[in-house]
PDB file of C-alpha atoms in Angstrom:
ATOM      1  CA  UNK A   1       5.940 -19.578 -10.760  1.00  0.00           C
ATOM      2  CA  UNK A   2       4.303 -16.164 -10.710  1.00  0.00           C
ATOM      3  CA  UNK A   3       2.073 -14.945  -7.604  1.00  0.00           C
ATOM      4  CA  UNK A   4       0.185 -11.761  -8.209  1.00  0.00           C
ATOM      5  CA  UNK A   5       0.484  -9.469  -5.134  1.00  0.00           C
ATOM      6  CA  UNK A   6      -0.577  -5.944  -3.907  1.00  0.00           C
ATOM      7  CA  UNK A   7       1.570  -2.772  -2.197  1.00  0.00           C
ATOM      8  CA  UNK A   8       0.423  -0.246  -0.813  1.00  0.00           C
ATOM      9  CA  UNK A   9       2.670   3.232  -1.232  1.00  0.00           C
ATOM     10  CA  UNK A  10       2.488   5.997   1.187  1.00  0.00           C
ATOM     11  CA  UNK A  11       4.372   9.617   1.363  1.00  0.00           C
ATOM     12  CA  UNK A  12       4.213  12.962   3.135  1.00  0.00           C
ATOM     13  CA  UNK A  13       6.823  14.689   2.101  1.00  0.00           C
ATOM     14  CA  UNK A  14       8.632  15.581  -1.296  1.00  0.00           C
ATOM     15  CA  UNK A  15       6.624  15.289  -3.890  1.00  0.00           C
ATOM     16  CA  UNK A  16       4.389  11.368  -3.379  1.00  0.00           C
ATOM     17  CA  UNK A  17       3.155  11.199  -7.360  1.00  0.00           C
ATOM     18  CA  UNK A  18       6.826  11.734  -8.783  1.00  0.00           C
ATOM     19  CA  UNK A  19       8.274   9.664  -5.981  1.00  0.00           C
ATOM     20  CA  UNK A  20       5.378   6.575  -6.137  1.00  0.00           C
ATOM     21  CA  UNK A  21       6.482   6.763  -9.851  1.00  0.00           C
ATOM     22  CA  UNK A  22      10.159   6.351  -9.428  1.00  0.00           C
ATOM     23  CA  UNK A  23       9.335   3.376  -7.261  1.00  0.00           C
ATOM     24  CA  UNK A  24       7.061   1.648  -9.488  1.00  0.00           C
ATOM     25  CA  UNK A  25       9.725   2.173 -11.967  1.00  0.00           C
ATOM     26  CA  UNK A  26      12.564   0.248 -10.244  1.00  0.00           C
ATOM     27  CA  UNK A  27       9.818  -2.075  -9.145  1.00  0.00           C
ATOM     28  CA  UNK A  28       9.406  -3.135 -12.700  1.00  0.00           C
ATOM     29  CA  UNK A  29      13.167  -4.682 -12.250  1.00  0.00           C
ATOM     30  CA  UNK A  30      12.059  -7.010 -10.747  1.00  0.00           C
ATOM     31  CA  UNK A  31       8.198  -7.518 -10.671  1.00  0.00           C
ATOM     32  CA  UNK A  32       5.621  -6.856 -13.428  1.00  0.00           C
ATOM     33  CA  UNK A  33       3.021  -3.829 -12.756  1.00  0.00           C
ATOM     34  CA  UNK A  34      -0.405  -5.071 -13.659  1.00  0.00           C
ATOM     35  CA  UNK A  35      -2.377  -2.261 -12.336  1.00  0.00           C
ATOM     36  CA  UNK A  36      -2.079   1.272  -9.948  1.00  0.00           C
ATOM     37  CA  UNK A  37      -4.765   2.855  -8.490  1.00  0.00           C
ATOM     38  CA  UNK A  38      -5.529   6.766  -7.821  1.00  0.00           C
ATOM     39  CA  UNK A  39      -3.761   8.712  -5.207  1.00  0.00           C
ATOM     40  CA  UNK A  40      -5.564   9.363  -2.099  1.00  0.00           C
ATOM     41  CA  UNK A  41      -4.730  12.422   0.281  1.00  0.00           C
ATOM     42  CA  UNK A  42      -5.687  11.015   3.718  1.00  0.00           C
ATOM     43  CA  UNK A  43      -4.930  12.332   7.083  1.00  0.00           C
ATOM     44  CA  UNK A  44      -2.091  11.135   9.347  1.00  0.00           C
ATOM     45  CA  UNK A  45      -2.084   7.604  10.997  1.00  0.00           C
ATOM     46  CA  UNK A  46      -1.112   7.513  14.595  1.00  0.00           C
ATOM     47  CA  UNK A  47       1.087  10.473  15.049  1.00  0.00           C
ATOM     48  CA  UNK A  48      -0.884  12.883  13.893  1.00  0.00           C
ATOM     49  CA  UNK A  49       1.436  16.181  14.158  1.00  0.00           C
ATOM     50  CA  UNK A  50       2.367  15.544  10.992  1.00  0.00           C
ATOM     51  CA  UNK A  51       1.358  16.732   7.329  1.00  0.00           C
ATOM     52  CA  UNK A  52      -1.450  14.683   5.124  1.00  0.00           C
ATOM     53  CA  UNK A  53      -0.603  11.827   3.084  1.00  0.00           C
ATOM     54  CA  UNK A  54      -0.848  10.539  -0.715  1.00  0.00           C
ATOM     55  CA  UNK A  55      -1.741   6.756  -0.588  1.00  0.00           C
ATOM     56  CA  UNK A  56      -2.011   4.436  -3.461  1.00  0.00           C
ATOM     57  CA  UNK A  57      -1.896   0.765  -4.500  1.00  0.00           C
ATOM     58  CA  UNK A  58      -0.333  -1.113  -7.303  1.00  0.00           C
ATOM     59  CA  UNK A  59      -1.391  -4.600  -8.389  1.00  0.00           C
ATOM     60  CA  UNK A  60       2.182  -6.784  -9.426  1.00  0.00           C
ATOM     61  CA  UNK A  61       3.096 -10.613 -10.745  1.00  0.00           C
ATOM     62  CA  UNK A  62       6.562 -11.618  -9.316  1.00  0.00           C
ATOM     63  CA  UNK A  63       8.522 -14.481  -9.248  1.00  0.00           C
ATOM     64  CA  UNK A  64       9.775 -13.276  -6.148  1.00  0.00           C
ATOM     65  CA  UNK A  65       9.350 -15.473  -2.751  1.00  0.00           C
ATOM     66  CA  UNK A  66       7.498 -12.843  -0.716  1.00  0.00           C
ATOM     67  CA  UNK A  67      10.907 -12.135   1.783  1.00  0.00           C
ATOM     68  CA  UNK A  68      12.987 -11.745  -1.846  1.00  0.00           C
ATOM     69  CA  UNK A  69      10.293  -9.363  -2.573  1.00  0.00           C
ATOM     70  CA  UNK A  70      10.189  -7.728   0.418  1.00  0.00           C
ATOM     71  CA  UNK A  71      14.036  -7.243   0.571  1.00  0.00           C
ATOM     72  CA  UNK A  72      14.023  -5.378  -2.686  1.00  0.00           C
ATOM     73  CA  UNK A  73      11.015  -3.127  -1.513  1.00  0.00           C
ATOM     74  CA  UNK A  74      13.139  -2.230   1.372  1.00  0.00           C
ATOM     75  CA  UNK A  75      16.119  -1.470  -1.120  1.00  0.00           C
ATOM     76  CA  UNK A  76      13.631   0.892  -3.496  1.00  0.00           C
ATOM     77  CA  UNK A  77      13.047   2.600  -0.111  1.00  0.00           C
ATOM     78  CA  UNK A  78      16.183   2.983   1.090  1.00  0.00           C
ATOM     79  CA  UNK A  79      17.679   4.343  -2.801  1.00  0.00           C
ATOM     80  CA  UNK A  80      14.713   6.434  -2.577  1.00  0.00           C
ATOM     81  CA  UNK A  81      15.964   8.232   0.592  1.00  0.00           C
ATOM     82  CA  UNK A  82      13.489   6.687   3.117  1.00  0.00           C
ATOM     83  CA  UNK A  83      14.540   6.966   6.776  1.00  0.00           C
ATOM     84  CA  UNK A  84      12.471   6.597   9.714  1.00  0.00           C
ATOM     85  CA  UNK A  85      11.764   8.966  12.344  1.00  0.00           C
ATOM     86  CA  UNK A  86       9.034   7.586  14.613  1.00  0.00           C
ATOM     87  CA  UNK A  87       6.763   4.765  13.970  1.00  0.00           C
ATOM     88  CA  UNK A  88       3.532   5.832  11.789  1.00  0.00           C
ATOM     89  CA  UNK A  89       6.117   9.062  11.289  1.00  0.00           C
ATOM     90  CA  UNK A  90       6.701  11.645   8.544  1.00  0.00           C
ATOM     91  CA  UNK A  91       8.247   9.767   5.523  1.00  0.00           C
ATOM     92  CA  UNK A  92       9.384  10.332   1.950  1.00  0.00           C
ATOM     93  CA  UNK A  93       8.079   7.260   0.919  1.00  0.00           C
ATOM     94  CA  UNK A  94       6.385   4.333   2.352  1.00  0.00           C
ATOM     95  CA  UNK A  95       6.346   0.664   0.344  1.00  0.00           C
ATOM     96  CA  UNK A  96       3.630  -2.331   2.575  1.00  0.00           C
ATOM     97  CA  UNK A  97       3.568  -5.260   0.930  1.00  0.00           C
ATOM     98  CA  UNK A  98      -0.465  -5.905   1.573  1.00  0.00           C
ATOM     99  CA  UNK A  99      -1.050  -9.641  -0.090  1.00  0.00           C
ATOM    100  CA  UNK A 100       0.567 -11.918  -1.758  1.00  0.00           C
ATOM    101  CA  UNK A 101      -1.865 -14.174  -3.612  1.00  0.00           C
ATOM    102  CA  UNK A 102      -3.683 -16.490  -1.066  1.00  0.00           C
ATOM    103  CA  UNK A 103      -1.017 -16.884   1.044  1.00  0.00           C
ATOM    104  CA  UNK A 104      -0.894 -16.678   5.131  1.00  0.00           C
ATOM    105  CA  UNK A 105       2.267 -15.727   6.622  1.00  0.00           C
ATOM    106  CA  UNK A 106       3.457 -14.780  10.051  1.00  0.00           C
ATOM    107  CA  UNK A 107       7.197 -13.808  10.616  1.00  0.00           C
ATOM    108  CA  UNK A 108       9.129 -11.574  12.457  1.00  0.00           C
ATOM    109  CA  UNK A 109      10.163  -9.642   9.180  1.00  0.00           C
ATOM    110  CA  UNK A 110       6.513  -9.976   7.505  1.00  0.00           C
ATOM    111  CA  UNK A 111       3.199 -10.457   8.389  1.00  0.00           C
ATOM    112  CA  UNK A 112       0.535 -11.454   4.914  1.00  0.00           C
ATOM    113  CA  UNK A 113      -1.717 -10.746   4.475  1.00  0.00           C
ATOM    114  CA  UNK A 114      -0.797  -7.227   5.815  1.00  0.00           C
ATOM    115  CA  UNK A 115      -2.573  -6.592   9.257  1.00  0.00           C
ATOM    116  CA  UNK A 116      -3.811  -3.133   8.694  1.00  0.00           C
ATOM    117  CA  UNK A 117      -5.585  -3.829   5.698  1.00  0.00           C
ATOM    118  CA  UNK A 118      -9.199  -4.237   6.640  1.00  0.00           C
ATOM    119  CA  UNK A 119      -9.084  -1.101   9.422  1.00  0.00           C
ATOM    120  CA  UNK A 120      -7.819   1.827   7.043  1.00  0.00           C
ATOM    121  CA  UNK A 121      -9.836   3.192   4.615  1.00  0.00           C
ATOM    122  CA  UNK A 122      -6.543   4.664   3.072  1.00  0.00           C
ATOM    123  CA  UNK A 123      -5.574   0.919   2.052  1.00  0.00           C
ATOM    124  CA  UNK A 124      -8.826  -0.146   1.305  1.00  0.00           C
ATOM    125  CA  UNK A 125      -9.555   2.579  -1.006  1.00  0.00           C
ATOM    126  CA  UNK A 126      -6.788   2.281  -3.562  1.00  0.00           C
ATOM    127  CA  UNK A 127      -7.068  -1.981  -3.175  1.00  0.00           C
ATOM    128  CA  UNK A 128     -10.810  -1.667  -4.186  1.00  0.00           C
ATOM    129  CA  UNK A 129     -10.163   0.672  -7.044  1.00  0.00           C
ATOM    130  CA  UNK A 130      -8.125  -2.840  -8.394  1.00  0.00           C
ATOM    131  CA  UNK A 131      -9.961  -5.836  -6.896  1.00  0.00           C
ATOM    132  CA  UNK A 132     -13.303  -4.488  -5.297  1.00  0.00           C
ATOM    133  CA  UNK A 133     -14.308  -7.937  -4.799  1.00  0.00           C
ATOM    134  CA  UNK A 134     -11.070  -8.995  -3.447  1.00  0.00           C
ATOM    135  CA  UNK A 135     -11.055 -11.399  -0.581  1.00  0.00           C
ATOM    136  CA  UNK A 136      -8.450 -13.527   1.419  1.00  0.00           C
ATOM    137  CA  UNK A 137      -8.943 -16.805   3.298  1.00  0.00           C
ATOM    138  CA  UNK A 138      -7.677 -15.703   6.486  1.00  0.00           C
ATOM    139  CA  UNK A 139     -11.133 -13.115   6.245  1.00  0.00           C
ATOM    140  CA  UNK A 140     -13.266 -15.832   5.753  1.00  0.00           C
ATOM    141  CA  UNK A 141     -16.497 -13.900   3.774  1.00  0.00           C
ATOM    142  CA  UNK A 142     -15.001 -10.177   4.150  1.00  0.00           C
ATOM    143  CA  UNK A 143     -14.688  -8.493   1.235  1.00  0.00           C
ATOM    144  CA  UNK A 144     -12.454  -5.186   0.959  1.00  0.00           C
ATOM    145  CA  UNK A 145     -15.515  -3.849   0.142  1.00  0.00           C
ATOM    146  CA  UNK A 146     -17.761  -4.984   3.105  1.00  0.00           C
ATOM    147  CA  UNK A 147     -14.794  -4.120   5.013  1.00  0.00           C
ATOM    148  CA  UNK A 148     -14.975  -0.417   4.172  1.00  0.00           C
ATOM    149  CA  UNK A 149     -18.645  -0.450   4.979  1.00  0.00           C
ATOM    150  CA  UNK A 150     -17.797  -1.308   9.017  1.00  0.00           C
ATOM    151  CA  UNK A 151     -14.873   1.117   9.728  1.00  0.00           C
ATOM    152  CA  UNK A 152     -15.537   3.602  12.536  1.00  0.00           C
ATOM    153  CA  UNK A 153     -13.053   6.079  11.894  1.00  0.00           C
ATOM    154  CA  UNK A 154     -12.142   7.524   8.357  1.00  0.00           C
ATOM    155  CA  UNK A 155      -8.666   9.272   7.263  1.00  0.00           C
ATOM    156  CA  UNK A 156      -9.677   9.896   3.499  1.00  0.00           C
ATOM    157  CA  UNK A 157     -11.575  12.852   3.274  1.00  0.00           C
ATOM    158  CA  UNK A 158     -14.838  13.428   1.041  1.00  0.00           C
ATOM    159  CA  UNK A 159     -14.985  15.004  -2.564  1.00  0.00           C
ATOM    160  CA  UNK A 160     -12.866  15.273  -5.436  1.00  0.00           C
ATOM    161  CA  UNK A 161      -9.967  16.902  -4.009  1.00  0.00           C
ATOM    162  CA  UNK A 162      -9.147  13.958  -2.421  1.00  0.00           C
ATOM    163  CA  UNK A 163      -8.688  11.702  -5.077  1.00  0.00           C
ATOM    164  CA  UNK A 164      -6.396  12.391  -8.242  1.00  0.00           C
ATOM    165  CA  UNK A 165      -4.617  10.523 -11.044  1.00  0.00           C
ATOM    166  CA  UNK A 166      -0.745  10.557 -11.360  1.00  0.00           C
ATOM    167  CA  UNK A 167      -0.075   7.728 -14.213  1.00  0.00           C
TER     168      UNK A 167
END
């Protein structure tokens, strides 16, 4: 049985577009891409000393049980020479598993849907460019959308050099 899910990718350093690309590539091992978004340049989360990062989403059918799938994220990581320094840190490349259809789930190892969703713009931003009207249960009648609309503090900056394509 196929769920559709969404990641979110994340980089500051190396080159994000050529790197989000390699991932998506060995991602396609073993889930189907069904849709990216543009990159977003947004300013750092949390440790802020720190250069600016390239966000994007992709939109993907698996098979996977979402700890299979989030195993083999970990492994496209690690091959593509993630290591963490700090917590919200400098990284090469960063792979969230956001949502996984409908479902709720609360582990030590996962957390879905993703908890940082509906306070970062640089999630919400590349998730709306897929499903605008996308919505979860666990929000009850938030929308990414009306989500966007209530956040206090913004990390993607305004205007066009902000946004690019990279597919």
């Amino acid at each position: 049985m196929n769920a559709e899910a969404y990641l979110g990718l994340g980089a500051n350093l190396g080159q994000p577009a050529q790197t989000f690309k390699s991932a998506l590539q060995r991602i396609s091992g073993f889930a189907e891409i069904l849709g990216t978004s543009s990159l977003y340049r947004s300013e750092p989360f949390g440790f802020a000393d720190q250069p600016p990062f390239t966000n994007a989403a992709a939109k993907i059918s698996t098979d996977l049980s979402p700890p299979a799938l989030l195993k083999e994220l970990q492994t496209v990581e690690k091959d593509l020479g993630k290591k963490v320094i700090r917590e919200n840190g400098p990284r090469v490349i960063d792979l969230d598993l956001l949502l996984y259809g409908d479902l709720s789930l609360q582990s030590d190892e996962l957390v879905l849907p993703h908890p940082g969703i509906l306070m970062r713009d640089f999630v919400l931003l590349p998730l709306m460019e897929l499903s605008p009207d996308l919505s979860h249960p666990q929000w009850g009648p938030q929308t990414l959308k009306s989500a966007l609309g209530g956040l206090q503090k913004r990390f993607v900056g305004e205007g066009p050099g902000n946004r690019s394509d990279w597919t």
